[in-house]
Amino acid sequence: MSTPTRTSTRPQRGQGQWALGYREPLNPNERMKKDSDGLDVRQRIIDIYAHTGFDGIDPGDLRGRMRWMGLYTQRAQGIPGGRTAVLEPEELEDSYFMMRVRTDGGQLSSEQLRVLGTISTQFGRDVADVTDRQNVQYHWIRIEDVPQIWEQLAAVGLQTTEACGDTPRGMLNCPLAGVLADEVLDASDVMAATVARYVGDPAFSNLPRKWKTSMSGCVDHCTEPEIDDISFVGVRNADGEAGYDLWVGGGLSTNPMFAKRIGVFVRPEQVTDVWVAATSIFRDYGYRRSRTHARIKFLMADWGPEKFRQVLQDEYLHAELPDGPAAAPAVHDQRDHVGVSKQKDGANAVGFALRTGRISGSLLTRIADLAAEYGTQGGRVRTTTQQKLVILDVPDERVEDLVEALAQHDLLVRPSAFRRGTMACTGLEFCKLAIVETKQHAQDLYAELEKRLPDFDEPIGINVNGCPNSCARFQTADIGFKGMIVRNAEGESVEGFQVHLGGHLGVDAALGRKLRGHKITKDETADYCERVLRGYLDRRTEGESFAAYVSRAEDDWLL
């Protein structure tokens, strides 16, 4: 393999790039992966840990390789957020696990959803989360129960393999792929082929960090390709041929960056090969010295899209890809597929809002029953990247009956702008990285705003995040809250947030304004939102979005 000409001033040595000959691990995480592939932990769980229990788990497996099987240790109850950065991992963790189930593309049958609900009820204290990566997560999972859970999942074609870890994570697709008439193309088959061939393949089980993929032909860009590591975005070339525009290098967390177009046109039959080549570049050239610098976005920032394309074609594909046009802008501002959408076959997709993604296993089971009852194809259900669910194939004459049946469980097809637009990460309740509680607070927040601003009907995204890592994407929300410990009026240290305003994706995508580090306490969030939103209603111009308003607003309007 030839070494490409470097254009960056970054030193070649010391980043642990395999392609440059530096294979010796440069941090404990890299050593852990070299000592034993993360995929190997599965058999140890079945043969050893399920019998010894939590106390018998090797520390390297417990806080490292277990993630390759979708398992993270859970935060011990009662530890305040101010202790998060002070205590050691073993002091923060409980003897239970969060378990993440892969639902690539968000595609589920009613049978699969029923099994997911049953597992939550049987093993996870009837708690589940629908995530903004289209996955389902459990809490309170005991290691002794994991093999039995895996058996139940496998029986309906589901798995937890590489749902976490330095691996290809669950892949995103439009939840209405193959359903809506206006899509550019349906990415379901190419995604399924890629997942079937390469998830669990040791060739990609030791990447520098996580690897987030989206493949979608949705005209609304609902998978949010701007912030994924690699995205295949539906596009038509000058001849009218449907294919994909390749974007690489998106990601948020503490160093947010938007993905960059590589400038190529990828035909559907080339998608898996191009994905393999790009993933291989990340594996071989990604920075492995520092965990905080190991995402593809940093390599892309140094290389630029032109060099990435050159390495992709010359070293990995050994063929040139044609130039391609940019994907058209998203048709709609809201990307959640909430509401009633007409399918190309004449039936309807019915999307509905949960309570910031939090749900019970019992209710998942009930939704599975409703999907089977009202859907004409046996009950197809989809998860979205905004913590929502969609039931497909509902005939016209049954739509309103389903809407009412869902509403009886507080699952709203026509929610308020606040209910629809509010998301929250796992937060202090279960996450060892969190500083503040999020799920219940976000639910209380949107309920309070519904009371205070009952006529507010503009799309508004309010994302509540428990720490700086942006699992709930606070930098790209209209109102983004980043959890932290702040001082209240009495000088006491309490849970609070740094405010980010006016973030948005799509045309002229921008990260939210930090407002000179403006911070508020948790108790002040409803007052703050009401004040800022009333200012928007008073000062906005005709048709002006909240993000556009924020971009021209004086600081005093936003404090």
PDB file of C-alpha atoms in Angstrom, residues 141-324:
ATOM      1  CA  ILE A 141     -30.011  -5.776  32.743  1.00  0.00           C
ATOM      2  CA  ARG A 142     -28.195  -8.472  34.781  1.00  0.00           C
ATOM      3  CA  ILE A 143     -25.270 -10.283  33.204  1.00  0.00           C
ATOM      4  CA  GLU A 144     -26.864 -13.590  34.218  1.00  0.00           C
ATOM      5  CA  ASP A 145     -29.800 -12.865  31.883  1.00  0.00           C
ATOM      6  CA  VAL A 146     -27.839 -11.750  28.816  1.00  0.00           C
ATOM      7  CA  PRO A 147     -27.560 -15.141  27.052  1.00  0.00           C
ATOM      8  CA  GLN A 148     -31.303 -15.705  27.383  1.00  0.00           C
ATOM      9  CA  ILE A 149     -31.996 -12.197  26.038  1.00  0.00           C
ATOM     10  CA  TRP A 150     -29.720 -12.882  23.073  1.00  0.00           C
ATOM     11  CA  GLU A 151     -31.605 -16.085  22.330  1.00  0.00           C
ATOM     12  CA  GLN A 152     -34.933 -14.257  22.328  1.00  0.00           C
ATOM     13  CA  LEU A 153     -33.559 -11.524  20.058  1.00  0.00           C
ATOM     14  CA  ALA A 154     -31.948 -13.987  17.650  1.00  0.00           C
ATOM     15  CA  ALA A 155     -35.214 -15.883  17.315  1.00  0.00           C
ATOM     16  CA  VAL A 156     -36.697 -12.809  15.577  1.00  0.00           C
ATOM     17  CA  GLY A 157     -33.563 -11.733  13.699  1.00  0.00           C
ATOM     18  CA  LEU A 158     -32.258  -9.079  16.095  1.00  0.00           C
ATOM     19  CA  GLN A 159     -28.865  -8.669  17.753  1.00  0.00           C
ATOM     20  CA  THR A 160     -26.743  -6.454  19.975  1.00  0.00           C
ATOM     21  CA  THR A 161     -23.445  -7.147  18.169  1.00  0.00           C
ATOM     22  CA  GLU A 162     -21.429  -3.947  17.682  1.00  0.00           C
ATOM     23  CA  ALA A 163     -24.270  -1.776  18.927  1.00  0.00           C
ATOM     24  CA  CYS A 164     -21.517   0.003  20.903  1.00  0.00           C
ATOM     25  CA  GLY A 165     -17.704  -0.055  20.890  1.00  0.00           C
ATOM     26  CA  ASP A 166     -15.114   1.008  18.310  1.00  0.00           C
ATOM     27  CA  THR A 167     -17.144  -0.562  15.544  1.00  0.00           C
ATOM     28  CA  PRO A 168     -19.684   0.141  12.807  1.00  0.00           C
ATOM     29  CA  ARG A 169     -22.625   1.159  14.985  1.00  0.00           C
ATOM     30  CA  GLY A 170     -26.294   0.754  14.075  1.00  0.00           C
ATOM     31  CA  MET A 171     -26.908   2.183  10.604  1.00  0.00           C
ATOM     32  CA  LEU A 172     -29.546   4.808   9.868  1.00  0.00           C
ATOM     33  CA  ASN A 173     -32.112   4.805   7.085  1.00  0.00           C
ATOM     34  CA  CYS A 174     -35.327   6.700   6.487  1.00  0.00           C
ATOM     35  CA  PRO A 175     -38.078   4.950   8.483  1.00  0.00           C
ATOM     36  CA  LEU A 176     -40.336   5.320   5.443  1.00  0.00           C
ATOM     37  CA  ALA A 177     -37.828   3.880   2.966  1.00  0.00           C
ATOM     38  CA  GLY A 178     -39.654   2.049   0.206  1.00  0.00           C
ATOM     39  CA  VAL A 179     -42.946   3.550   1.348  1.00  0.00           C
ATOM     40  CA  LEU A 180     -43.084   7.180   0.244  1.00  0.00           C
ATOM     41  CA  ALA A 181     -43.527   8.030  -3.423  1.00  0.00           C
ATOM     42  CA  ASP A 182     -41.245  11.092  -3.357  1.00  0.00           C
ATOM     43  CA  GLU A 183     -38.080   9.361  -2.115  1.00  0.00           C
ATOM     44  CA  VAL A 184     -35.048   9.521  -4.389  1.00  0.00           C
ATOM     45  CA  LEU A 185     -34.468   5.802  -3.940  1.00  0.00           C
ATOM     46  CA  ASP A 186     -34.843   3.062  -1.320  1.00  0.00           C
ATOM     47  CA  ALA A 187     -31.610   2.292   0.531  1.00  0.00           C
ATOM     48  CA  SER A 188     -33.014  -0.694   2.449  1.00  0.00           C
ATOM     49  CA  ASP A 189     -31.418  -3.429   0.320  1.00  0.00           C
ATOM     50  CA  VAL A 190     -27.925  -1.943   0.184  1.00  0.00           C
ATOM     51  CA  MET A 191     -27.990  -1.314   3.928  1.00  0.00           C
ATOM     52  CA  ALA A 192     -29.189  -4.839   4.680  1.00  0.00           C
ATOM     53  CA  ALA A 193     -26.448  -6.301   2.481  1.00  0.00           C
ATOM     54  CA  THR A 194     -23.772  -4.190   4.196  1.00  0.00           C
ATOM     55  CA  VAL A 195     -24.994  -5.098   7.677  1.00  0.00           C
ATOM     56  CA  ALA A 196     -25.269  -8.805   6.871  1.00  0.00           C
ATOM     57  CA  ARG A 197     -21.759  -8.978   5.470  1.00  0.00           C
ATOM     58  CA  TYR A 198     -19.742  -6.727   7.748  1.00  0.00           C
ATOM     59  CA  VAL A 199     -21.357  -6.339  11.179  1.00  0.00           C
ATOM     60  CA  GLY A 200     -19.427  -8.749  13.382  1.00  0.00           C
ATOM     61  CA  ASP A 201     -16.577  -9.047  10.851  1.00  0.00           C
ATOM     62  CA  PRO A 202     -13.172  -8.886  12.610  1.00  0.00           C
ATOM     63  CA  ALA A 203     -11.929  -6.781   9.694  1.00  0.00           C
ATOM     64  CA  PHE A 204     -13.774  -3.828  11.231  1.00  0.00           C
ATOM     65  CA  SER A 205     -14.009  -4.752  14.901  1.00  0.00           C
ATOM     66  CA  ASN A 206     -11.022  -2.578  15.853  1.00  0.00           C
ATOM     67  CA  LEU A 207     -11.627   0.914  14.522  1.00  0.00           C
ATOM     68  CA  PRO A 208     -10.082   3.967  16.191  1.00  0.00           C
ATOM     69  CA  ARG A 209     -13.485   4.955  17.605  1.00  0.00           C
ATOM     70  CA  LYS A 210     -17.192   4.576  16.814  1.00  0.00           C
ATOM     71  CA  TRP A 211     -18.287   4.646  13.155  1.00  0.00           C
ATOM     72  CA  LYS A 212     -21.757   6.002  12.444  1.00  0.00           C
ATOM     73  CA  THR A 213     -23.328   5.314   9.051  1.00  0.00           C
ATOM     74  CA  SER A 214     -26.452   6.519   7.293  1.00  0.00           C
ATOM     75  CA  MET A 215     -27.802   5.399   3.921  1.00  0.00           C
ATOM     76  CA  SER A 216     -30.987   7.073   2.799  1.00  0.00           C
ATOM     77  CA  GLY A 217     -32.918   8.365  -0.165  1.00  0.00           C
ATOM     78  CA  CYS A 218     -35.294  10.462   1.952  1.00  0.00           C
ATOM     79  CA  VAL A 219     -36.069  13.884   0.476  1.00  0.00           C
ATOM     80  CA  ASP A 220     -36.141  15.319   4.017  1.00  0.00           C
ATOM     81  CA  HIS A 221     -32.656  14.026   4.951  1.00  0.00           C
ATOM     82  CA  CYS A 222     -34.250  12.541   8.055  1.00  0.00           C
ATOM     83  CA  THR A 223     -31.115  10.588   9.023  1.00  0.00           C
ATOM     84  CA  GLU A 224     -29.312  13.908   9.558  1.00  0.00           C
ATOM     85  CA  PRO A 225     -26.372  13.045   7.282  1.00  0.00           C
ATOM     86  CA  GLU A 226     -24.650  16.304   8.144  1.00  0.00           C
ATOM     87  CA  ILE A 227     -23.512  14.851  11.470  1.00  0.00           C
ATOM     88  CA  ASP A 228     -22.735  11.211  10.641  1.00  0.00           C
ATOM     89  CA  ASP A 229     -19.249   9.794  10.104  1.00  0.00           C
ATOM     90  CA  ILE A 230     -20.266   8.538   6.664  1.00  0.00           C
ATOM     91  CA  SER A 231     -23.501   9.200   4.803  1.00  0.00           C
ATOM     92  CA  PHE A 232     -24.891   8.056   1.488  1.00  0.00           C
ATOM     93  CA  VAL A 233     -27.437  10.721   0.534  1.00  0.00           C
ATOM     94  CA  GLY A 234     -29.950  10.080  -2.232  1.00  0.00           C
ATOM     95  CA  VAL A 235     -29.373  12.122  -5.394  1.00  0.00           C
ATOM     96  CA  ARG A 236     -30.093  12.073  -9.119  1.00  0.00           C
ATOM     97  CA  ASN A 237     -27.325  12.784 -11.599  1.00  0.00           C
ATOM     98  CA  ALA A 238     -27.604  14.791 -14.799  1.00  0.00           C
ATOM     99  CA  ASP A 239     -29.012  11.745 -16.615  1.00  0.00           C
ATOM    100  CA  GLY A 240     -31.749  11.274 -14.029  1.00  0.00           C
ATOM    101  CA  GLU A 241     -30.083   8.168 -12.574  1.00  0.00           C
ATOM    102  CA  ALA A 242     -30.665   7.652  -8.862  1.00  0.00           C
ATOM    103  CA  GLY A 243     -27.621   7.074  -6.655  1.00  0.00           C
ATOM    104  CA  TYR A 244     -25.856   8.583  -3.681  1.00  0.00           C
ATOM    105  CA  ASP A 245     -23.850  11.658  -2.794  1.00  0.00           C
ATOM    106  CA  LEU A 246     -21.060  10.619  -0.381  1.00  0.00           C
ATOM    107  CA  TRP A 247     -20.516  12.716   2.770  1.00  0.00           C
ATOM    108  CA  VAL A 248     -17.770  11.996   5.320  1.00  0.00           C
ATOM    109  CA  GLY A 249     -16.595  13.476   8.602  1.00  0.00           C
ATOM    110  CA  GLY A 250     -19.640  14.673  10.510  1.00  0.00           C
ATOM    111  CA  GLY A 251     -19.944  14.472  14.279  1.00  0.00           C
ATOM    112  CA  LEU A 252     -20.828  16.554  17.327  1.00  0.00           C
ATOM    113  CA  SER A 253     -19.604  15.958  20.917  1.00  0.00           C
ATOM    114  CA  THR A 254     -17.028  18.444  22.234  1.00  0.00           C
ATOM    115  CA  ASN A 255     -15.605  19.266  18.773  1.00  0.00           C
ATOM    116  CA  PRO A 256     -18.621  19.499  16.469  1.00  0.00           C
ATOM    117  CA  MET A 257     -18.061  19.381  12.706  1.00  0.00           C
ATOM    118  CA  PHE A 258     -20.325  18.973   9.711  1.00  0.00           C
ATOM    119  CA  ALA A 259     -19.683  16.264   7.143  1.00  0.00           C
ATOM    120  CA  LYS A 260     -18.008  17.209   3.876  1.00  0.00           C
ATOM    121  CA  ARG A 261     -19.065  16.158   0.396  1.00  0.00           C
ATOM    122  CA  ILE A 262     -16.504  13.964  -1.318  1.00  0.00           C
ATOM    123  CA  GLY A 263     -17.929  14.950  -4.703  1.00  0.00           C
ATOM    124  CA  VAL A 264     -18.599  11.500  -6.150  1.00  0.00           C
ATOM    125  CA  PHE A 265     -21.676   9.748  -7.501  1.00  0.00           C
ATOM    126  CA  VAL A 266     -22.124   6.286  -5.971  1.00  0.00           C
ATOM    127  CA  ARG A 267     -24.414   3.851  -7.753  1.00  0.00           C
ATOM    128  CA  PRO A 268     -26.485   1.512  -5.556  1.00  0.00           C
ATOM    129  CA  GLU A 269     -24.453  -1.544  -6.513  1.00  0.00           C
ATOM    130  CA  GLN A 270     -21.272   0.292  -5.426  1.00  0.00           C
ATOM    131  CA  VAL A 271     -22.464   1.337  -1.971  1.00  0.00           C
ATOM    132  CA  THR A 272     -21.138  -1.615   0.019  1.00  0.00           C
ATOM    133  CA  ASP A 273     -17.728  -1.477  -1.680  1.00  0.00           C
ATOM    134  CA  VAL A 274     -17.451   2.271  -1.092  1.00  0.00           C
ATOM    135  CA  TRP A 275     -18.538   1.839   2.527  1.00  0.00           C
ATOM    136  CA  VAL A 276     -15.870  -0.838   2.992  1.00  0.00           C
ATOM    137  CA  ALA A 277     -13.216   1.384   1.429  1.00  0.00           C
ATOM    138  CA  ALA A 278     -14.113   4.420   3.548  1.00  0.00           C
ATOM    139  CA  THR A 279     -14.311   2.317   6.713  1.00  0.00           C
ATOM    140  CA  SER A 280     -10.906   0.868   5.873  1.00  0.00           C
ATOM    141  CA  ILE A 281      -9.466   4.368   5.532  1.00  0.00           C
ATOM    142  CA  PHE A 282     -10.742   5.166   9.002  1.00  0.00           C
ATOM    143  CA  ARG A 283      -9.314   1.915  10.370  1.00  0.00           C
ATOM    144  CA  ASP A 284      -5.912   2.375   8.732  1.00  0.00           C
ATOM    145  CA  TYR A 285      -5.372   6.144   8.806  1.00  0.00           C
ATOM    146  CA  GLY A 286      -7.501   7.173  11.787  1.00  0.00           C
ATOM    147  CA  TYR A 287      -5.721   8.719  14.752  1.00  0.00           C
ATOM    148  CA  ARG A 288      -5.315   6.262  17.612  1.00  0.00           C
ATOM    149  CA  ARG A 289      -3.174   8.108  20.151  1.00  0.00           C
ATOM    150  CA  SER A 290      -5.870  10.192  21.838  1.00  0.00           C
ATOM    151  CA  ARG A 291      -9.444   8.969  22.250  1.00  0.00           C
ATOM    152  CA  THR A 292     -10.692  12.549  21.971  1.00  0.00           C
ATOM    153  CA  HIS A 293      -8.989  12.884  18.579  1.00  0.00           C
ATOM    154  CA  ALA A 294      -9.836   9.478  17.113  1.00  0.00           C
ATOM    155  CA  ARG A 295     -12.980  10.232  15.084  1.00  0.00           C
ATOM    156  CA  ILE A 296     -12.929  10.455  11.281  1.00  0.00           C
ATOM    157  CA  LYS A 297     -13.853  14.155  11.451  1.00  0.00           C
ATOM    158  CA  PHE A 298     -10.342  15.016  12.636  1.00  0.00           C
ATOM    159  CA  LEU A 299      -8.708  13.096   9.797  1.00  0.00           C
ATOM    160  CA  MET A 300     -11.084  14.772   7.346  1.00  0.00           C
ATOM    161  CA  ALA A 301     -10.267  18.191   8.798  1.00  0.00           C
ATOM    162  CA  ASP A 302      -6.575  17.523   8.138  1.00  0.00           C
ATOM    163  CA  TRP A 303      -6.931  15.838   4.750  1.00  0.00           C
ATOM    164  CA  GLY A 304      -9.881  17.596   3.152  1.00  0.00           C
ATOM    165  CA  PRO A 305     -12.332  15.895   0.789  1.00  0.00           C
ATOM    166  CA  GLU A 306      -9.996  15.960  -2.219  1.00  0.00           C
ATOM    167  CA  LYS A 307      -7.304  13.912  -0.524  1.00  0.00           C
ATOM    168  CA  PHE A 308      -9.874  11.579   1.012  1.00  0.00           C
ATOM    169  CA  ARG A 309     -11.270  10.907  -2.457  1.00  0.00           C
ATOM    170  CA  GLN A 310      -7.794  10.283  -3.854  1.00  0.00           C
ATOM    171  CA  VAL A 311      -6.945   7.737  -1.159  1.00  0.00           C
ATOM    172  CA  LEU A 312     -10.387   6.133  -1.433  1.00  0.00           C
ATOM    173  CA  GLN A 313     -10.018   5.595  -5.179  1.00  0.00           C
ATOM    174  CA  ASP A 314      -6.295   4.887  -5.528  1.00  0.00           C
ATOM    175  CA  GLU A 315      -5.579   2.731  -2.490  1.00  0.00           C
ATOM    176  CA  TYR A 316      -8.848   0.986  -1.723  1.00  0.00           C
ATOM    177  CA  LEU A 317     -11.252   0.934  -4.666  1.00  0.00           C
ATOM    178  CA  HIS A 318      -8.519   0.886  -7.351  1.00  0.00           C
ATOM    179  CA  ALA A 319     -11.003   2.621  -9.595  1.00  0.00           C
ATOM    180  CA  GLU A 320     -12.331   6.122 -10.109  1.00  0.00           C
ATOM    181  CA  LEU A 321     -15.821   7.196  -9.138  1.00  0.00           C
ATOM    182  CA  PRO A 322     -17.622   9.692 -11.360  1.00  0.00           C
ATOM    183  CA  ASP A 323     -18.177  13.233 -10.211  1.00  0.00           C
ATOM    184  CA  GLY A 324     -21.628  13.707  -8.779  1.00  0.00           C
TER     185      GLY A 324
END
